[in-house]
Every structure is written in structure tokens, then in C-alpha cells.
Coordinates of C-alpha atoms and ligand atoms in Angstrom, one line a residue:
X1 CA 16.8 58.1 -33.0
X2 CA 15.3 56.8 -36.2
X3 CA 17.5 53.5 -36.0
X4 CA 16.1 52.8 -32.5
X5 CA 12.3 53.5 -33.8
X6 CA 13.2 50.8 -36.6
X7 CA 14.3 48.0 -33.7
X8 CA 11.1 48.9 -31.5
X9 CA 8.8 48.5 -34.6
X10 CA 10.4 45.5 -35.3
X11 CA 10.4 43.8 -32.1
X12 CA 6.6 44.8 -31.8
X13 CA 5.8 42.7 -35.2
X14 CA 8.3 39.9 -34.1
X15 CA 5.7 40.0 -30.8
X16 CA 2.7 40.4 -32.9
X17 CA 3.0 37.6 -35.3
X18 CA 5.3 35.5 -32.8
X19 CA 3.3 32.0 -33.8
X20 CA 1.9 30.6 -37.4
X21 CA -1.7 29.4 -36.9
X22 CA -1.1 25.8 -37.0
X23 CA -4.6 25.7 -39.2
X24 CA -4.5 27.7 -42.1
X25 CA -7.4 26.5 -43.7
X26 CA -9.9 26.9 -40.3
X27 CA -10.0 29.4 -37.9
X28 CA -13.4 28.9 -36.6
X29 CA -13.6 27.6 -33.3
X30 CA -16.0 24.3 -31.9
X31 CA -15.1 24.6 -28.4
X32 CA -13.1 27.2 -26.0
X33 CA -10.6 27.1 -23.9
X34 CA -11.5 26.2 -20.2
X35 CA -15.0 24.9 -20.9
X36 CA -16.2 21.7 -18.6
X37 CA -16.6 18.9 -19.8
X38 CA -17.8 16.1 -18.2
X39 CA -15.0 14.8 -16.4
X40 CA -12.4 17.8 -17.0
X41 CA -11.7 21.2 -18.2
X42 CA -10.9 21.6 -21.5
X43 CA -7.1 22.7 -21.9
X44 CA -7.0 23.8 -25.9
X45 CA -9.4 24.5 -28.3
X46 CA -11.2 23.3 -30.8
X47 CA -11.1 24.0 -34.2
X48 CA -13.4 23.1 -37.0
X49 CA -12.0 20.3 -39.6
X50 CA -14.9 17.7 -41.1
X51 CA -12.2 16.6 -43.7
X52 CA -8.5 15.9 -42.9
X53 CA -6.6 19.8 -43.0
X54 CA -2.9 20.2 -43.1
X55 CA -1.5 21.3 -39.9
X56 CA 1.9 23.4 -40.0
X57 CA 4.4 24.0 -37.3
X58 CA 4.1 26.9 -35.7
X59 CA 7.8 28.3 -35.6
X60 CA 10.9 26.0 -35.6
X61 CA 10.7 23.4 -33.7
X62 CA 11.3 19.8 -32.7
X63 CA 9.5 16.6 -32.4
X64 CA 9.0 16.1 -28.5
X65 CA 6.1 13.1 -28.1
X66 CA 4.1 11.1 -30.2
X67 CA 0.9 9.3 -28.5
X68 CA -1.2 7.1 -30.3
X69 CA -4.5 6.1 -28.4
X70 CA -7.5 4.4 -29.3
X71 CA -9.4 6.9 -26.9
X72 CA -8.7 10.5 -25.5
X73 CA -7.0 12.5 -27.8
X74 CA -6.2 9.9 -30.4
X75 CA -3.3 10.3 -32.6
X76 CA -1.7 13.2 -30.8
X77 CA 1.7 15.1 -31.8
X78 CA 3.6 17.3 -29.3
X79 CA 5.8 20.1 -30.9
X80 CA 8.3 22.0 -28.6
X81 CA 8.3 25.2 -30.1
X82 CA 11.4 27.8 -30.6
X83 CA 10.8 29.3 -27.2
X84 CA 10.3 26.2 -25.2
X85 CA 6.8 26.3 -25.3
X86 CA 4.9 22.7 -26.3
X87 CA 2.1 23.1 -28.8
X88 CA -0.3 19.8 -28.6
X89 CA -2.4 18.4 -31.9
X90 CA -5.0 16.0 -31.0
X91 CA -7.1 13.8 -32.9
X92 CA -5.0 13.7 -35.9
X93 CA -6.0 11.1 -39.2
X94 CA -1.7 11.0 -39.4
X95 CA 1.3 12.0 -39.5
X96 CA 3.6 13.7 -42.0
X97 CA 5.4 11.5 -44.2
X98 CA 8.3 10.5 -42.5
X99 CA 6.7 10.6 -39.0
X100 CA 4.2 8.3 -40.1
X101 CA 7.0 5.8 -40.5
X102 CA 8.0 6.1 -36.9
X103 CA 4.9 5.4 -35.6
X104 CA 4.2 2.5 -37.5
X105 CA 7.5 1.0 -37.1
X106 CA 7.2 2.2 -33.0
X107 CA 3.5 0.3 -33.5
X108 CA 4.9 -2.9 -35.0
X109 CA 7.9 -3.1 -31.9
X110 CA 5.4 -2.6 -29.5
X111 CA 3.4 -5.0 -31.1
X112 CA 0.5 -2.7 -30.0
X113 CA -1.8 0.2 -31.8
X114 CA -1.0 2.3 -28.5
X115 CA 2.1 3.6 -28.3
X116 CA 3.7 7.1 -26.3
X117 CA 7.4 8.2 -27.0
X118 CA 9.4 11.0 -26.8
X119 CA 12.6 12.3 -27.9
X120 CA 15.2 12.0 -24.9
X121 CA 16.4 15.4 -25.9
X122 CA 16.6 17.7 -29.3
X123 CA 19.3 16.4 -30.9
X124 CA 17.8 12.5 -31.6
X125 CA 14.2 14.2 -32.1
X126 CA 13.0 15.3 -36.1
X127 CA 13.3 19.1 -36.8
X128 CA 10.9 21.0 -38.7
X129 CA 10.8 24.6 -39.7
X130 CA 8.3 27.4 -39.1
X131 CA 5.1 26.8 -42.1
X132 CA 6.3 23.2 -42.5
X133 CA 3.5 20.6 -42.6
X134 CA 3.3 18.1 -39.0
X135 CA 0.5 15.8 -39.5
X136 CA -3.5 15.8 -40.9
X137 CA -6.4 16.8 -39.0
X138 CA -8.7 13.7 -38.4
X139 CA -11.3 12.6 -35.6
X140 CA -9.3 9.8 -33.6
X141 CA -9.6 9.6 -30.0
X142 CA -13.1 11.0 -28.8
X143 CA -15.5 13.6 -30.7
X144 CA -15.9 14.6 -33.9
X145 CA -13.5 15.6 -36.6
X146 CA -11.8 18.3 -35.5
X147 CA -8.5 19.9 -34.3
X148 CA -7.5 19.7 -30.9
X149 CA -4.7 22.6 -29.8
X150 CA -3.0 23.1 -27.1
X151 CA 0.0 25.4 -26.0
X152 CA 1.5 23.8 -22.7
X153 CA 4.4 25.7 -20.7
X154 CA 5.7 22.4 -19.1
X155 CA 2.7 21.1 -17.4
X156 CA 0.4 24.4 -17.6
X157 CA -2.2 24.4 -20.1
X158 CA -2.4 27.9 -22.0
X159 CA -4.9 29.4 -23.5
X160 CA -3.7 29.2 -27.5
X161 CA -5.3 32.1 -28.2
X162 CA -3.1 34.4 -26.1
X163 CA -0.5 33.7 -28.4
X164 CA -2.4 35.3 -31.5
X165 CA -3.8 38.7 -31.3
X166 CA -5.6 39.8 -34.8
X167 CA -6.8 42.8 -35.2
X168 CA -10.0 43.4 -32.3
X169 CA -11.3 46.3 -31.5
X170 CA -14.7 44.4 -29.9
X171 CA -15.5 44.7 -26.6
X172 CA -15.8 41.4 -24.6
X173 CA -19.5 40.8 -23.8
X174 CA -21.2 40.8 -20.4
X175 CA -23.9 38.1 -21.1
X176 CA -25.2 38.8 -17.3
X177 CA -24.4 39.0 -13.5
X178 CA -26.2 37.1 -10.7
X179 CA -25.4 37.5 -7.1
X180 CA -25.6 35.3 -4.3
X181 CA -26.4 36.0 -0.5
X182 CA -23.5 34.3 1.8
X183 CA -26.5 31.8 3.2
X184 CA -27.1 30.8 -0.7
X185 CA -23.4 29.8 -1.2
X186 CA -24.4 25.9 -1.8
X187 CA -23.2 23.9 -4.7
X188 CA -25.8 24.5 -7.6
X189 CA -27.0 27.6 -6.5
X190 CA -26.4 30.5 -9.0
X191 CA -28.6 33.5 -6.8
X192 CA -30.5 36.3 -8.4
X193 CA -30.3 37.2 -11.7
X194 CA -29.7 40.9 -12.6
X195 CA -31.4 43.0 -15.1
X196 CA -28.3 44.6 -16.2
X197 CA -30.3 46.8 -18.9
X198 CA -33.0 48.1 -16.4
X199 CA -30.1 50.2 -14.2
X200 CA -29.8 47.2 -11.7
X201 CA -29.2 47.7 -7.9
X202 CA -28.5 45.0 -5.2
X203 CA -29.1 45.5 -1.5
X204 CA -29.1 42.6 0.7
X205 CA -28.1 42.3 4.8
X206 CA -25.6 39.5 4.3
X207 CA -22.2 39.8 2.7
X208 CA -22.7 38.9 -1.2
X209 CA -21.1 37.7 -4.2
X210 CA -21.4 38.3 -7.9
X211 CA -21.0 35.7 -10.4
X212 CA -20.2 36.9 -14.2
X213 CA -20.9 35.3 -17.3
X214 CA -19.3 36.4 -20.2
X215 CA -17.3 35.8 -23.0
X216 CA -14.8 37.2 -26.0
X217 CA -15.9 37.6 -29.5
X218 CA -13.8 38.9 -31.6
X219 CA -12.6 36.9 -34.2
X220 CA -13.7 34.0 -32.6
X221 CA -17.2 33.6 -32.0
X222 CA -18.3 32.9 -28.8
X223 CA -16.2 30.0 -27.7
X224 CA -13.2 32.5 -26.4
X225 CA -12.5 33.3 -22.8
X226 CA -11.6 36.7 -21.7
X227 CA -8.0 37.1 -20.2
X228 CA -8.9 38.7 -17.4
X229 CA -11.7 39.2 -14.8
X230 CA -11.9 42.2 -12.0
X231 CA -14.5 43.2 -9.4
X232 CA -14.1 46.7 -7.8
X233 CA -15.6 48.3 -4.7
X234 CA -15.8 51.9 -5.1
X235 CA -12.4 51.9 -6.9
X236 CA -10.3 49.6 -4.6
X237 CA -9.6 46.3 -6.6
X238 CA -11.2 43.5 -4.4
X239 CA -11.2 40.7 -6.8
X240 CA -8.7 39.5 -9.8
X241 CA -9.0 36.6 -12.0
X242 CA -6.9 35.5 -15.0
X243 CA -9.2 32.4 -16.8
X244 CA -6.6 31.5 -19.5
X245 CA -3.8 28.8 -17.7
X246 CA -4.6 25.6 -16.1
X247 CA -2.1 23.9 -13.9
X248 CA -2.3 20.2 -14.9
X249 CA -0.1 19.5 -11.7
X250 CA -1.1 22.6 -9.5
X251 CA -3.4 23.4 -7.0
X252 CA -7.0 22.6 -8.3
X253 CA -8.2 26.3 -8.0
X254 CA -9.1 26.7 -11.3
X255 CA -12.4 24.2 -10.9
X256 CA -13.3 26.2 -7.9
X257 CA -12.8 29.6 -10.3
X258 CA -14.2 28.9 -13.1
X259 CA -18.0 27.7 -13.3
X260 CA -19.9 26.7 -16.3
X261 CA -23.4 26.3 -15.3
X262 CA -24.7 27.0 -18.6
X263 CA -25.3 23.6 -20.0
X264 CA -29.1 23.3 -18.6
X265 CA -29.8 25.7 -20.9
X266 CA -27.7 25.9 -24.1
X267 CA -24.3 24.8 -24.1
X268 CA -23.9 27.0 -27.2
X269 CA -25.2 30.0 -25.7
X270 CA -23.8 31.8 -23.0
X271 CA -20.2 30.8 -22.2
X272 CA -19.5 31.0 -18.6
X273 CA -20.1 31.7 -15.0
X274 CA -16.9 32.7 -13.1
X275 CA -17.8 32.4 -9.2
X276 CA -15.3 32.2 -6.3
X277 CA -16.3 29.2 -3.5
X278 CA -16.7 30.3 0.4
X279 CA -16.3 26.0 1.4
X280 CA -17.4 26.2 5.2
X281 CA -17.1 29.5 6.8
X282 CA -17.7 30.2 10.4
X283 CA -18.5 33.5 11.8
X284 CA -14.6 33.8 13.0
X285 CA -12.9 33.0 9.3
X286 CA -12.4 35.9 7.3
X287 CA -14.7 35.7 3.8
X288 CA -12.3 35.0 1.1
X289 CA -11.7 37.4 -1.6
X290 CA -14.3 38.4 -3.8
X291 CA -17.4 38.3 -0.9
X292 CA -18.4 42.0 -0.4
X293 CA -19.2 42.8 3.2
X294 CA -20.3 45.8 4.8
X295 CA -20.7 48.0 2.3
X296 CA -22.5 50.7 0.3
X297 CA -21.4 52.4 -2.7
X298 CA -20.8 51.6 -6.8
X299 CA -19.4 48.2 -7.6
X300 CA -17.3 48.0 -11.1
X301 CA -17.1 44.7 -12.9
X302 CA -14.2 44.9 -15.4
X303 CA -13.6 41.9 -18.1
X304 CA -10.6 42.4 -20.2
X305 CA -9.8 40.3 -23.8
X306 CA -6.4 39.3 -24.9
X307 CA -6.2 42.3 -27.3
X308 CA -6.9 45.0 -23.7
X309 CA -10.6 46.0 -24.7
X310 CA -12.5 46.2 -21.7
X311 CA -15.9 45.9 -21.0
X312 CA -17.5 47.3 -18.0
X313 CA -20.4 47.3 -15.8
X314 CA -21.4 49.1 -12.8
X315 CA -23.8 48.8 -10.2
X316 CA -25.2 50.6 -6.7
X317 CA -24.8 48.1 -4.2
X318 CA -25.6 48.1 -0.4
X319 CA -23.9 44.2 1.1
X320 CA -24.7 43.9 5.3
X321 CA -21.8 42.2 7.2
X322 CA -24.1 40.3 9.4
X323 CA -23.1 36.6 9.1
X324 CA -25.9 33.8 8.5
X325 CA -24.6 29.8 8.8
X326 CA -23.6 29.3 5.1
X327 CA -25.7 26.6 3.2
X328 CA -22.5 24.5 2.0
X329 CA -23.4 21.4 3.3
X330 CA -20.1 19.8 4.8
X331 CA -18.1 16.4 4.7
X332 CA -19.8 15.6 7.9
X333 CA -22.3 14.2 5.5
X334 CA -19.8 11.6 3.8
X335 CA -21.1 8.4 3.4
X336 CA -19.8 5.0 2.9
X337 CA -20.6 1.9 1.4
X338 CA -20.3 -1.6 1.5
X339 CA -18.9 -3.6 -1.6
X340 CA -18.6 -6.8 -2.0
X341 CA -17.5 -7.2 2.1
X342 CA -14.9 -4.8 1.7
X343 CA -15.7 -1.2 3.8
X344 CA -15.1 1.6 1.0
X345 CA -15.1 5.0 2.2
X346 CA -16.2 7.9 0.4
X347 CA -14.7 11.2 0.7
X348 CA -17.2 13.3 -0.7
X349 CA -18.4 16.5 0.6
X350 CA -22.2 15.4 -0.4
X351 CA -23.1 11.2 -0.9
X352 CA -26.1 10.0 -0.6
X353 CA -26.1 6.1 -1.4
X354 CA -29.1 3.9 -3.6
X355 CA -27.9 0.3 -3.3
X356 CA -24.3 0.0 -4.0
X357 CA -24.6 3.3 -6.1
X358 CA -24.0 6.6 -4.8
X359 CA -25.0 9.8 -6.1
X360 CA -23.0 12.9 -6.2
X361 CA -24.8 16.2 -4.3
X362 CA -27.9 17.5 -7.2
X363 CA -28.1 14.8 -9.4
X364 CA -27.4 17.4 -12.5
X365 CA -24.6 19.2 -10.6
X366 CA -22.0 18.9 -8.0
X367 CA -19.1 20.6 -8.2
X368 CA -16.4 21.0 -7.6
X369 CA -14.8 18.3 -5.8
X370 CA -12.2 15.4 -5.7
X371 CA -13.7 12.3 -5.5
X372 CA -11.7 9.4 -3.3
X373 CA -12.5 5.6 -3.4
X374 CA -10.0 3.5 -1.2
X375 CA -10.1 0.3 0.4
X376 CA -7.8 -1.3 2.7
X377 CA -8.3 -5.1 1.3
X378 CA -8.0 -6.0 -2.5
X379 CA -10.2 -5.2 -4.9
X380 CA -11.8 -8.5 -6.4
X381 CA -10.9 -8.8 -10.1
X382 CA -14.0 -8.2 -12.6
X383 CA -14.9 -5.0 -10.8
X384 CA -15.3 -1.4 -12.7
X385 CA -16.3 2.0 -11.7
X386 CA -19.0 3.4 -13.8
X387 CA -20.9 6.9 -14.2
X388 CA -24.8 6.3 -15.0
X389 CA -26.1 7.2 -18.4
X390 CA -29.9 7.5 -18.6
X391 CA -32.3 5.4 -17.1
X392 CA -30.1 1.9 -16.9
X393 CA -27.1 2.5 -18.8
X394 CA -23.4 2.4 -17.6
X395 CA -20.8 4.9 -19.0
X396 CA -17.3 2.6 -17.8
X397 CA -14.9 4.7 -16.3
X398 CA -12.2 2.7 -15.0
X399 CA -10.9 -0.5 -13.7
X400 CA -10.6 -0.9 -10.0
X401 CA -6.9 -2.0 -9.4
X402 CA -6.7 -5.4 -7.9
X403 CA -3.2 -4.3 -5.9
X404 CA -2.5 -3.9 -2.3
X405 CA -4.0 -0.7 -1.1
X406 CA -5.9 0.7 -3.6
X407 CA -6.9 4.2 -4.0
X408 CA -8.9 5.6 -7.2
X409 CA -9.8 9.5 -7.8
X410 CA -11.7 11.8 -10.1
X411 CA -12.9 14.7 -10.5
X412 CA -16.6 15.2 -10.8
X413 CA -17.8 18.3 -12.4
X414 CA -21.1 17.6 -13.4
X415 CA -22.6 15.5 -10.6
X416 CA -23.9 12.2 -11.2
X417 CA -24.2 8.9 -10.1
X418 CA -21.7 6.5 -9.6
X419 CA -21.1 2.7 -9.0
X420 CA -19.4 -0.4 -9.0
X421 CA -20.3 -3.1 -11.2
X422 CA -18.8 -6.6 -11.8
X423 CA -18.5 -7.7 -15.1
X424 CA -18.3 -11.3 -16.0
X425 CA -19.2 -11.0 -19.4
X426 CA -15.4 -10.7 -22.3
X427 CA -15.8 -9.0 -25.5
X428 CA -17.2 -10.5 -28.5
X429 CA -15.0 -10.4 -31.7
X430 CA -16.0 -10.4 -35.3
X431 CA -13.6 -10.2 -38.3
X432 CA -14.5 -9.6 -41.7
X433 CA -12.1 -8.7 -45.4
X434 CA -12.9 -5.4 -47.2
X435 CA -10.8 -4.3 -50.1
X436 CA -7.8 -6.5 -49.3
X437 CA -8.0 -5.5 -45.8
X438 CA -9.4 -7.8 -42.5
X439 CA -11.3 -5.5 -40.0
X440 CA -12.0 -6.1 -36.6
X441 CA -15.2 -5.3 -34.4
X442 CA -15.0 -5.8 -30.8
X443 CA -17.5 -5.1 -28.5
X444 CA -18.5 -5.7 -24.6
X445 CA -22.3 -5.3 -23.6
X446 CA -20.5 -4.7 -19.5
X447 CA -18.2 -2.5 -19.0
X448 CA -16.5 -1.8 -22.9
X449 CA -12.8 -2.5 -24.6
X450 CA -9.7 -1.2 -23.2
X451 CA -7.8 -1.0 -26.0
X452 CA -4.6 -0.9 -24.2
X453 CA -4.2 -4.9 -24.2
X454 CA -5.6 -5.7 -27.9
X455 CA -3.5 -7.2 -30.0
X456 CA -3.4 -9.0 -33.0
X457 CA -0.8 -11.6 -35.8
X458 CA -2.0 -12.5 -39.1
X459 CA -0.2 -15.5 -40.2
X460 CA 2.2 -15.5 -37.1
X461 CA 3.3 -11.9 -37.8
X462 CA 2.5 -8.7 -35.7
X463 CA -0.4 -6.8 -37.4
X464 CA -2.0 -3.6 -35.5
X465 CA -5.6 -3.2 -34.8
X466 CA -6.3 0.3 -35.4
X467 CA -9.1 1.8 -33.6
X468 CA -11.7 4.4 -35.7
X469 CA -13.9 6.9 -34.4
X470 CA -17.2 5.5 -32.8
X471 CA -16.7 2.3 -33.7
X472 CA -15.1 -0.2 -31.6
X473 CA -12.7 -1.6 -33.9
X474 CA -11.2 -0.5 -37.8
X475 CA -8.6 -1.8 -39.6
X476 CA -5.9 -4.4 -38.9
X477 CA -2.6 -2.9 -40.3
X478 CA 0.0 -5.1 -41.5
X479 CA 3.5 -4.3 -42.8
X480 CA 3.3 -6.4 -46.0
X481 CA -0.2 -6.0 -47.9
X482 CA -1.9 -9.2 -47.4
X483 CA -2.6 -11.8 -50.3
X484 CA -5.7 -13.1 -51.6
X485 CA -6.6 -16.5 -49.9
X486 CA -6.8 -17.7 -46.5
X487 CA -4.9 -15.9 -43.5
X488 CA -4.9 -17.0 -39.8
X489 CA -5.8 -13.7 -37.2
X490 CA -4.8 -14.2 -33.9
X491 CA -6.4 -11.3 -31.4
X492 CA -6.6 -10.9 -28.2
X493 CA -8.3 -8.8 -26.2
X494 CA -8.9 -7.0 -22.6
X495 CA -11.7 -5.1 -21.7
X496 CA -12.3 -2.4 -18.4
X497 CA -12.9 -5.1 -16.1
X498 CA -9.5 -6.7 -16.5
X499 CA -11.4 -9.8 -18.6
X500 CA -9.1 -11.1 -21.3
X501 CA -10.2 -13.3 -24.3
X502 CA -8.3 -14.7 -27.1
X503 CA -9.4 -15.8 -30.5
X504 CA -7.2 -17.8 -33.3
X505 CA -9.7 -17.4 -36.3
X506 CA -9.4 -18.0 -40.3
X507 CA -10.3 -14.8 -42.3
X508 CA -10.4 -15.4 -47.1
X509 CA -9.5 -12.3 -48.6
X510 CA -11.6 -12.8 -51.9
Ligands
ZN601 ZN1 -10.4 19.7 -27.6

């Protein structure tokens, strides 16, 4: 009896402390798990580091991938982990030691700062053990410095923090419920507000939805989703959500689940809105889960953390069943638009067109939706797709592929509005010696670098332009430190558009 208590305590601290934090120096969070961002959802978290922090592995483990790219999540390290899990560093300054050698030797074959590899299997990829020391914190890629940190079950983003329970005994916290009539269910609407500390009561003649906005402090300030989400009527379980995975190659649902509406306000503030989508519903369709119709009694909200504390909230309600023509306004409206003689359809649930821009249901929210660009004839070279930024400025998104049939998608969370631009303009270079080293700046007024295609010899030998944060250039890295004197850079370039330009140029290292 006694041996058999030993194994179960055992096993529950094995469960307990199954994962090292891969941060020991931070655990304070910058961003959560699931939050929107402009152009995705956010798959990790993000954890504060202004200076570069040591990151450890986990649990035993092997080397799986190594990316390196000027943009996204910069210098990134993928770790499969002793149960076949894949944690995910982004952002990194570098590599351990002897990892950092492989990357710079892949860099040099590759002749390219961008490179992505992985091990063919376990026994070819580096091995490190639980505690040991992967790579530095840094701010490649896009943000700030910090850490970004994933937990991947093949191609399903986890939330991390499901994998670490520390001591919490708080309550996740209700920041407040709105509800919605079925007629109100339009993108951007978020209903009536409830007073949830004046004993709140909902009665309406429609069937009606509630949408929750909450979060999970605990240790973790308020960037934490909970890890699960119910709705009861009287006590019959009528709605259940779990916000913590994301299927990278699943059914979208998720973006349809999870709402952040927040950001007018304070991005800081109040997390999140969690709302379920009716699309177009006639009066024969059955409401999907979540609607409440014809009924009268106590509604139970029920938002559960990681660690099982609950948090509650109750409310009277009386929902009609009588059905009113929803508000969603339907792909009937779909637009198209001519470019450059080509017919491009738009598959859009809501496009209104200005010139040859079109703009994406409110202007400060649409969501959420797949947006599809095709054309039958060939793109014209020169052309790229662009979100607008303020008043006249163009945020590049991507190059429209000059191939055959070509098709181009994206999801659009925020709204916005989009075009197509043709950019005739190639980047400008300048290159300049500090401390023994030649920099590069490159920049493009149109439609920005893609750094995929720059490339660069100094004195007829490969050399690799590496990208910093926020700045459209850094260093050119070399194998051999360079001598004082004259040296010949030759770079070339591509930017968004698909416009190349190449430069042979004489740099004096004083
Ligand atoms: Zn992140």
C-alpha cells in the first residue's frame, strides 16, 4: 500500500514539473497566447527579454529545424522535446556555440543570410540535455526584443502555458459579458453590454448570444487565456469552448471562436471576446451551438484556468425563438475589380471598391474571413499587394506571382484596405566600414526589400548580409575578418515587387 502511494506521488511531480521553463531569468509575459494580430493569431507567447537571456532546453531533446529569416520570427530554433512535442524559440540574437557554427557554415553554402533546415531524423540532429543552454534571446525577425515560445504537437499550436502549472489558487477573471440579438449578429457588432455588478438580467424576443471577455491571471498577468470556456442553460451544457490549440493546418474555426475586439480601446486592458459566428441563417437552419432560443430561466457562464479554478457568473434570462432576417451581410455583395485589363474577382463576404483599392467590411474591422485574389491571365511583373497604413502609406504584403493561374490568400482580421500597386522604383544601397566591419543599408520607397534574394561577395568570396531589427540592412558577415584597405562588395538585391538590382562597389576599411 505504502509502495504504491510512493509511485502515484511520484508520477504526480513527474506530471507537475514535466517541462523546464526555457527562460529562467523572465517569466513575465508581453503578449498571450491566441491574441490577434494583424494578419494572424498569435501561436506562443511572449516573454519579456530587453537584453539577450540564456534559453535552456526544456527536457532532453534534439535539434529538429533551424530558420533564419530577416523577417517573421527571425533566427528561430525548433526543439523536439522527449515526448515528441516541438518547442519553437523565435527571435533569437544566436545560437549556442556549436549551433552557431552550423548556421553560419549552412549561411555561407547557401550563399544566403536566409536559410531553413532540418534534421532528416534524430540520429544526424545535435542532442542536448534537459537545463542545457539552446541559443540567446534577441529581437530578430519582427518586434521588440523578446522571446518568442511555442509548444507545437505536429502542426497544432499549444498553448505553452498548459504545460506549466505553478501554484494558482486565483480565479480567472470575468472582465464582462455582452449579448447580441440574432438580427445584431453582423461583423463588428459586439451587442449590449451587461452590468454584471448591478444583478444583470437579459430579456429579449429573438434568440441571443453572449459574448465573454475574460482572462487568466495567475502568475501571469493578464496576457493568459483560460483553458476552457462553458455556457449553461439551467444546468444543461449548451456551449463548450477550449481557447488554448490552434490548428495551423485545420479547419479555420478558431478565428471564428475567438474574437479580440478590444484593441479600440486598450490592447493592454481587457483580453478577449470569445463569440461564436451564425454566417447566414434562414428561418429553416437550426441556430448553431451557443444561440439561446426559447427560453426562460438562469444562464451559468463557467471559465476554467489551466490549474481548474473556475470562475462563474450567472444570470436570469428570458431569449424568444421568433426568427428576424440576420444582419450578416452575405457574399452576394462580392465585388470585383479590374487591374491592369485582367478581371480579378474577389471572394469576400463584404468589398466595397475606391479606385483599384478595395476595402474590407468596417474599415476598423472585418472579420473573420479568407480573403481570395485569382486571375485567370498572368500577373504583369512589378505588381504587389499592399494593406494601407494611414492616410497614403502602403504596408507591402506580398508579391503577386507572375505564373500561370495565380491565386493569392490571406486572412484579414482586422479589416482594412487593400490594393495593388506597381512598383517601378529598385532599392537603393548604401555601404559604409565600422569597426573593421562593412554595413549595408537597403531601402525601397515602393513596395520594401525581400530579403530572400540579397546577396553579397567581398573580394569575390561569399559574405552574408545580416539583417537587424528595424533597420533594413546590418552587418555583412564574412568568414575571414576583413583587412584594412580597399575591398570590392558585390550585392545584389530583390525587393517585393520582383525588381532586382545589382551593385559592384569599392568599400576602405580605415
Ligand atoms: Zn510572439
Amino acid at each position: 500500500m505504502a509502495r504504491i502511494l510512493i509511485l502515484l506521488l511520484v508520477a504526480n511531480l513527474a506530471a507537475a514539473e514535466k517541462y523546464l521553463w526555457p527562460l529562467p531569468d523572465s517569466r513575465t509575459l508581453t503578449g498571450g497566447y491566441a491574441d490577434s494580430r494583424s494578419d494572424h493569431f498569435h501561436g506562443g507567447v511572449d516573454l519579456r527579454a530587453r537584453t539577450p537571456l540564456p534559453v535552456i532546453a526544456p527536457t532532453d531533446g534534439w535539434v529538429e529545424r533551424i530558420a533564419v529569416n530577416p523577417g517573421g520570427y527571425g533566427l528561430t530554433l525548433y526543439f523536439r522535446l522527449s515526448d515528441g512535442m516541438t518547442a519553437v524559440f523565435g527571435h533569437l540574437s544566436r545560437y549556442e556555440s556549436a549551433l552557431q557554427e552550423v548556421v553560419r557554415d549552412s549561411q555561407l553554402v547557401a550563399g544566403t543570410y536566409r536559410i531553413d533546415f532540418s534534421y532528416a531524423d534524430e540520429t544526424s540532429a545535435p542532442h542536448y540535455g534537459a537545463g542545457d543552454v539552446l541559443c540567446y534571446t534577441g529581437a530578430t525577425g519582427r518586434g521588440p526584443a523578446h522571446l518568442h515560445f511555442e509548444i507545437r504537437d505536429g502542426a497544432v499550436q499549444l498553448d505553452p502555458l498548459k504545460f506549466y502549472k505553478p501554484a494558482d489558487t486565483q480565479q480567472p477573471v470575468i472582465v464582462g459579458v455582452n449579448w447580441i440579438r440574432l438580427s445584431e449578429n453582423i461583423p463588428g457588432s459586439s451587442g449590449q453590454s451587461l452590468a454584471l455588478n448591478a444583478s444583470p438580467r437579459i430579456s429579449s424576443d429573438e434568440p441571443l448570444a453572449l459574448l465573454i471577455r475574460t482572462y487568466d491571471p495567475g502568475p501571469w498577468g493578464r496576457n493568459a487565456v483560460p483553458s476552457a470556456l462553458r455556457v449553461f442553460v439551467d444546468s444543461e451544457l449548451i456551449y463548450e469552448e477550449f481557447p488554448a490549440q490552434i490548428d495551423l493546418q485545420g479547419p479555420q474555426d478558431i478565428y471564428e471562436q475567438l474574437v479580440y475586439r478590444e484593441f479600440k480601446h486598450n490592447d493592454r486592458d481587457v483580453r478577449r471576446l470569445f463569440h461564436w459566428t451564425a454566417r447566414e441563417l434562414t428561418d429553416s437552419m437550426p441556430l448553431p451551438a451557443g444561440w439561446i432560443d426559447g427560453f426562460s430561466g438562469k444562464v451559468r457562464i463557467e471559465v476554467e484556468d489551466r490549474n481548474g479554478n473556475i470562475a462563474t457568473v450567472s444570470i436570469p434570462v428570458t431569449a424568444g425563438s421568433t426568427r428576424r432576417a440576420t444582419g450578416l451581410r452575405s457574399s452576394t455583395a462580392a465585388n470585383s475589380f479590374s487591374l491592369t485589363g485582367d478581371d480579378v474577382g474577389l471572394s469576400w463576404a463584404e468589398v466595397s471598391t475606391i479606385g483599384n483599392e478595395c476595402r474590407i467590411n468596417d474599415e476598423d474591422f472585418a472579420f473573420p474571413a479568407k480573403l481570395v485574389l485569382t486571375s485567370e491571365t498572368d500577373f504583369e511583373p512589378g505588381l504587389y499587394w499592399y494593406k494601407r497604413s494611414g492616410a497614403a502609406g502602403k504596408s507591402p504584403l506580398w508579391r503577386i506571382p507572375t505564373d500561370g493561374y495565380s491565386v493569392m490568400s490571406c486572412y484579414v482580421l482586422r479589416g482594412g484596405t487593400y490594393g495593388i500597386a506597381v512598383d517601378d522604383t529598385p532599392p537603393v544601397l548604401s555601404l559604409f566600414a565600422v569597426g573593421g566591419k562593412i554595413k549595408f543599408k537597403l531601402t525601397d520607397d515602393d513596395s520594401a526589400i525581400d530579403d530572400s534574394s540579397v546577396r553579397s561577395e567581398i573580394d569575390g568570396e561569399t559574405a552574408i548580409p545580416e539583417f537587424e531589427y528595424e533597420e533594413n540592412g546590418g552587418s555583412i558577415w564574412t568568414a575571414r575578418s576583413l583587412s584594412r584597405g580597399k575591398h570590392t562588395v558585390d550585392f545584389e538585391a530583390m525587393n517585393r515587387a520582383g525588381l532586382y538590382k545589382s551593385w559592384s562597389v569599392s568599400v576602405t576599411i580605415p
